[in-house]
Coordinates of C-alpha atoms and ligand atoms in Angstrom, one line a residue:
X1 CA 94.6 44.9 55.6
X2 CA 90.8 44.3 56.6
X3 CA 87.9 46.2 56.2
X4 CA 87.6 48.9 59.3
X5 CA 85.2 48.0 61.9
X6 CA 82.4 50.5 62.9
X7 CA 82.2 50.5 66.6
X8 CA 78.4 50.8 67.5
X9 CA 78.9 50.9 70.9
X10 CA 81.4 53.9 70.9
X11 CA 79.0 55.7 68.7
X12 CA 76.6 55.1 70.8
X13 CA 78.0 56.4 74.2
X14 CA 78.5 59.6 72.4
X15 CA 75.2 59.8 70.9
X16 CA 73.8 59.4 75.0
X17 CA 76.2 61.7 76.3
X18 CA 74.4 64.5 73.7
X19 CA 71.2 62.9 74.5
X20 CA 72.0 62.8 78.2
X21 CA 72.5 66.6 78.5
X22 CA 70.0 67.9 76.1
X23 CA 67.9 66.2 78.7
X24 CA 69.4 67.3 81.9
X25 CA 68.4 71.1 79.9
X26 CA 65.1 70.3 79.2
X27 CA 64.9 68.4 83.3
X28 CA 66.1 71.8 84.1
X29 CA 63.4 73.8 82.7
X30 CA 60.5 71.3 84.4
X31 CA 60.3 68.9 81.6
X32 CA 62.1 65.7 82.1
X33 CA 61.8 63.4 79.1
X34 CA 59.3 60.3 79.8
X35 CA 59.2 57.3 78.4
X36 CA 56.7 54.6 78.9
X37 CA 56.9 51.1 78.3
X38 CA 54.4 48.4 77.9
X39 CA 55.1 44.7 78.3
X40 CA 52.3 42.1 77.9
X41 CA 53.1 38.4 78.3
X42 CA 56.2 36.7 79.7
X43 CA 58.2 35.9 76.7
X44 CA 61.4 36.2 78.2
X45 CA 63.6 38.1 75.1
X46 CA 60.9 40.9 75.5
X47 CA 61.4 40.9 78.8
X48 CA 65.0 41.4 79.2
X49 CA 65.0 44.3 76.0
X50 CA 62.2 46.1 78.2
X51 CA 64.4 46.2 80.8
X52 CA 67.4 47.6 78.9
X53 CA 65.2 50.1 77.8
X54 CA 64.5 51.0 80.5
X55 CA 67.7 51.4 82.4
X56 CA 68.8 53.3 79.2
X57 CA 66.1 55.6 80.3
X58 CA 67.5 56.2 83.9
X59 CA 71.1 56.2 82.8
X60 CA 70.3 59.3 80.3
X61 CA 67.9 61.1 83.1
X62 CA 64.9 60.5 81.2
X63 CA 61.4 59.4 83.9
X64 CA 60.6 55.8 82.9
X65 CA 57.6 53.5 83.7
X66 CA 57.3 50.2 83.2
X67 CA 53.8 48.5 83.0
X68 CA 53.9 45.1 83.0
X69 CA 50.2 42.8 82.4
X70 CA 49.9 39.0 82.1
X71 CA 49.0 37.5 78.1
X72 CA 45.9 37.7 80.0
X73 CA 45.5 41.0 79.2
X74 CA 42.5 42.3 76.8
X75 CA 42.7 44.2 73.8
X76 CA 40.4 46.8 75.5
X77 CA 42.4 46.7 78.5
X78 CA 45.2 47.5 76.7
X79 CA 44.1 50.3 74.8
X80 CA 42.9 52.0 77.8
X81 CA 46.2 51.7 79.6
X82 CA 47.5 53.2 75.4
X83 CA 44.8 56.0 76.0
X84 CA 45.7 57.2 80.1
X85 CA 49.6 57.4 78.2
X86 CA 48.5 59.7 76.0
X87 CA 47.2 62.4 78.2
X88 CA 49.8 62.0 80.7
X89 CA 51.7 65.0 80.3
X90 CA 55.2 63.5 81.7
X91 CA 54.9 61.0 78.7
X92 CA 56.6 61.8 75.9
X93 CA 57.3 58.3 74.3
X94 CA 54.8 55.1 74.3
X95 CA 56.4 51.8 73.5
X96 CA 54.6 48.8 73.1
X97 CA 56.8 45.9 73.0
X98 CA 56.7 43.6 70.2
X99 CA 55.5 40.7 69.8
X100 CA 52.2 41.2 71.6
X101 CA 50.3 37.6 72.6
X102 CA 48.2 36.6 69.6
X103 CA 45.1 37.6 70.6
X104 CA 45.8 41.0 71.0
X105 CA 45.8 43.3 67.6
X106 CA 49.0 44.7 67.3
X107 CA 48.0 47.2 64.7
X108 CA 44.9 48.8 66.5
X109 CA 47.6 49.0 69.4
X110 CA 50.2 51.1 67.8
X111 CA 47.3 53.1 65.6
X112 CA 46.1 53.9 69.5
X113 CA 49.2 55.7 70.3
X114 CA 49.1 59.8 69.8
X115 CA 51.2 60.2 66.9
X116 CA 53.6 62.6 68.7
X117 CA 54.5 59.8 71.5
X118 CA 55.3 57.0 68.6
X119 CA 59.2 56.6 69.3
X120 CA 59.0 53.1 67.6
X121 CA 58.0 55.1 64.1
X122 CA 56.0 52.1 63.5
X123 CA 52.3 53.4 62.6
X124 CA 51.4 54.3 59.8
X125 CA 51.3 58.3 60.7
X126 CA 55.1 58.1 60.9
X127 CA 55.1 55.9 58.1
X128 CA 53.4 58.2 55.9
X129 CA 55.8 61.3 57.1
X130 CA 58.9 59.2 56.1
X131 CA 57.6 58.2 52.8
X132 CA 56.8 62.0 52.5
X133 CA 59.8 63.2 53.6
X134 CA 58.0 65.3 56.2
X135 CA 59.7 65.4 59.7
X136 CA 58.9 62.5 62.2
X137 CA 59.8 59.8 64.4
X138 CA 61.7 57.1 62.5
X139 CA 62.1 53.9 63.5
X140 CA 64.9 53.3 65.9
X141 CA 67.0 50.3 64.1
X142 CA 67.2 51.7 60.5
X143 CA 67.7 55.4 61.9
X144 CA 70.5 54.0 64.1
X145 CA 72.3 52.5 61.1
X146 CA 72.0 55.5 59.2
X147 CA 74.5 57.0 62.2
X148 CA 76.5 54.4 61.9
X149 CA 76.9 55.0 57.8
X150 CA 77.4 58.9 58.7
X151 CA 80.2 57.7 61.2
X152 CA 82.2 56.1 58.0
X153 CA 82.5 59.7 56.6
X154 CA 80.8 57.9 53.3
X155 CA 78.7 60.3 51.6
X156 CA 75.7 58.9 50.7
X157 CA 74.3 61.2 47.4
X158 CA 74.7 59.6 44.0
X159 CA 76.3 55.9 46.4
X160 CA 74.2 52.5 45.5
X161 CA 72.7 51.2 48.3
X162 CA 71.6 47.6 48.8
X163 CA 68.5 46.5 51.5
X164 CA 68.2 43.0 52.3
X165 CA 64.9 42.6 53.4
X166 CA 61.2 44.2 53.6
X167 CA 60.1 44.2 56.9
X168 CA 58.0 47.3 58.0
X169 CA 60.4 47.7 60.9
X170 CA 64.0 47.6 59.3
X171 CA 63.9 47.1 55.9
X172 CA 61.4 49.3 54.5
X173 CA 61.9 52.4 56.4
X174 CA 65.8 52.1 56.0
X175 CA 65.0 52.1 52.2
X176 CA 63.0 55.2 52.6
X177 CA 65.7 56.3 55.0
X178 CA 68.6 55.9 52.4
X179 CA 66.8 57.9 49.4
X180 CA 65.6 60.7 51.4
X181 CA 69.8 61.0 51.6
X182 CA 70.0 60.5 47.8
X183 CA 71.4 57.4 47.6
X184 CA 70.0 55.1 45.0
X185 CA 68.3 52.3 46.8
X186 CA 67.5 48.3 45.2
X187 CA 65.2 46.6 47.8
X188 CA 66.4 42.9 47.7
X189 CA 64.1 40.2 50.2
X190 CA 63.8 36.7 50.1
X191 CA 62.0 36.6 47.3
X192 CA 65.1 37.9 44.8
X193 CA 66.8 35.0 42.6
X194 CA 70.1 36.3 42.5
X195 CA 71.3 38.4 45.7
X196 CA 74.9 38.7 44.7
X197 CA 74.2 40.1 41.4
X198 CA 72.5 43.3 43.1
X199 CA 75.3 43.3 46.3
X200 CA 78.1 42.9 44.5
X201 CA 78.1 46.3 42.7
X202 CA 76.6 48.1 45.7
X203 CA 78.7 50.8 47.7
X204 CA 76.4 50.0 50.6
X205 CA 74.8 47.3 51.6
X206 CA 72.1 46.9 55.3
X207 CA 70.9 43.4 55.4
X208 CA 68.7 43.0 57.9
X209 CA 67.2 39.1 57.1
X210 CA 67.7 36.9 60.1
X211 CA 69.1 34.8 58.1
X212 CA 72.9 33.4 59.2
X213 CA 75.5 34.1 56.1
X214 CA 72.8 35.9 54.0
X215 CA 75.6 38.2 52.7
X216 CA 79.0 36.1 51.9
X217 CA 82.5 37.3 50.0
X218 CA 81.3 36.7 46.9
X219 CA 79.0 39.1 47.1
X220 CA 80.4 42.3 47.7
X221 CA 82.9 44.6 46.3
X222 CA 86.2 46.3 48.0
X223 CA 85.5 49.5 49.4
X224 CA 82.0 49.2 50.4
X225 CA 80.3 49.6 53.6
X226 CA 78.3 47.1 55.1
X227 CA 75.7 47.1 58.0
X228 CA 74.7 43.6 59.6
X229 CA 71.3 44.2 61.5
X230 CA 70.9 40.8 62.0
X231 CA 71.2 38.7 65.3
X232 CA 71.8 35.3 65.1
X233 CA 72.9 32.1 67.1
X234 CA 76.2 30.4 65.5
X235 CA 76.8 26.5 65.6
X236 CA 79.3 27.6 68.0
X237 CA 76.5 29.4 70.3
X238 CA 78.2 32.5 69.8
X239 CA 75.9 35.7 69.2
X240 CA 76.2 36.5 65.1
X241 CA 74.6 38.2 62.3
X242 CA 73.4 38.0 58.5
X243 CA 76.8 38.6 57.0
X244 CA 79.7 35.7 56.8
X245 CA 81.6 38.6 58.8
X246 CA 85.1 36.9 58.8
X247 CA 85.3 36.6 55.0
X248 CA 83.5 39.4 54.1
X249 CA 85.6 41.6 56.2
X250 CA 88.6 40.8 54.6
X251 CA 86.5 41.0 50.8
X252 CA 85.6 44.6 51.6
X253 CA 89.4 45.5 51.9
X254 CA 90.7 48.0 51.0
X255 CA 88.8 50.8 52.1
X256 CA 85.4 49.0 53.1
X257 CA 83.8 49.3 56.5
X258 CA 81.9 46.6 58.2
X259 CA 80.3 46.7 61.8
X260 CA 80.6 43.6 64.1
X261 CA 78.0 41.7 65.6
X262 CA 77.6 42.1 68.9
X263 CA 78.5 45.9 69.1
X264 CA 77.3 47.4 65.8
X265 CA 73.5 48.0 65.4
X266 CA 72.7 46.3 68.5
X267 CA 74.1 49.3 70.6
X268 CA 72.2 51.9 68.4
X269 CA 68.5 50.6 68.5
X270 CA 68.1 51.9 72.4
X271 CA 70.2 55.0 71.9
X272 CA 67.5 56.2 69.3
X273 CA 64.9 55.1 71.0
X274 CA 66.7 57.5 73.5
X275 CA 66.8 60.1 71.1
X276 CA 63.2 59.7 69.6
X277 CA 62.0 60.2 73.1
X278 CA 63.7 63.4 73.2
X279 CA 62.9 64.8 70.3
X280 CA 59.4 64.0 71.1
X281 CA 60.0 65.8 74.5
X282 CA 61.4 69.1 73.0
X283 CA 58.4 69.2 70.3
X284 CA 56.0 69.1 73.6
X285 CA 58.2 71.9 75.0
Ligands
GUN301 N1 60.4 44.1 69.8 C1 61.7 44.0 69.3 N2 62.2 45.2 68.9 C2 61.2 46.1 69.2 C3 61.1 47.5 69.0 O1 62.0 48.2 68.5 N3 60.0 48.1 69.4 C4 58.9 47.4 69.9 N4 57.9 48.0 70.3 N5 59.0 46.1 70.1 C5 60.1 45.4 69.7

């Protein structure tokens, strides 16, 4: 028997029917939950992830804009269009999409944003209220897979937890994310000599690298739980993640849990993005 799969996008159709009529109460009482949404540039990923945002937002009954500028765009330009968001009262959420063209200064962008409309949880305001353990917006990916551990039924006080990877977006926060639950947390990036010898004894492991077969059987134990943020192309051209799922699935047995790429994390990111702009909404309510 093989490691049981967590199904992201099951959680995640529950999570927006909550989210779907917490908002149809608060649309009720005159204040629909907004979410706006910059895109700059035409990188085509970013485009295509705006939009899914954005239908997210009219499938859950949230008001949605999109604004949409050409790389042309300057940095004062855009933190004018950053500053009209914030005093516009049917704006609950401001999302900048990342990456912004290189001339523009990502950082003075999201720093721009009032810190009560920053659903991405990516300045350093909601940085600081994680690290504190103060109540906040968290970022959507490492929120979304701490759902997705809760969904196991794993408690997480007194459990080892493994993250692979430092970014400011996934890795760090999820860290943060996993002690504030009293798990005891070993940051591992690329950077660490010997992966294995820190996976192997963990009862949780998130690897979020975007790195194809960072985590492989060798490396884990049966029983644990294992969350694969990454999204990868295979030789094959199929969609897949950091973990060697196949063999690691079957490593993890019996008792692990393992979620699938697509249709673990990648269902969760919007939902919580969702749910951040909700929580941002009842807060301004
Ligand atoms: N680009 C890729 N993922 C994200 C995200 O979660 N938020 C923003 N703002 N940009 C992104």
């Amino acid at each position: 028997m093989s490691a049981t799969l967590i199904d992201g996008k099951a959680l995640s159709e529950r999570l927006r029917g909550e989210i779907a009529a917490r908002a149809a109460a608060l649309t009720a009482a005159g204040r629909q939950p907004g979410l706006a949404v910059i895109l700059v540039g035409d990188d085509a990923a970013s485009a295509v992830y705006v939009r899914n945002k954005v239908k997210a937002c009219a499938d859950g009954g949230f008001h949605s804009v999109l604004e949409q500028y050409p790389a042309s765009l300057t940095q004062a330009e855009l933190l004018a269009r950053v500053a009209a968001l914030n005093a516009d009262p049917r704006i609950h959420g401001i999302l900048v999409q990342m990456p912004l063209p290189p001339h523009l200064d990502a950082l003075q962008v999201i720093e721009a944003i009032a810190p009560a409309k920053d659903v991405d949880g990516f300045s350093v305001h909601s940085a600081g209220q994680l690290l504190t353990g103060l109540p906040g917006l968290r970022p959507a990916t490492p929120f979304g897979c701490m759902k997705l551990i809760e969904s196991t039924g794993v408690a997480l006080r007194g459990k080892h937890a493994v993250v692979v990877g430092r970014s400011n977006t996934v890795g760090k926060p999820m860290a943060l994310l996993l002690l504030q639950a009293n798990a005891t947390v070993t940051v591992c990036h690329s950077g660490t000599p010997d992966l294995g010898l820190h996976t192997r004894p963990a009862d949780i492991v998130v690897v979020a690298t975007g790195r194809r077969r960072t985590l492989t059987a060798d490396m884990v134990k049966p029983g644990a739980v294992i969350i694969d943020v990454g999204i990868n192309r295979g030789d094959d051209g199929k969609l897949c993640g950091d973990v060697d799922f196949g063999p690691v699935r079957e490593a993890l047995s019996p008792g692990g849990f393992i979620t699938p790429v697509p249709g673990g994390v990648g269902p969760m990111t919007i939902t919580m993005l969702l749910a951040n702009t909700l929580q941002a909404a009842e807060a301004a309510a």
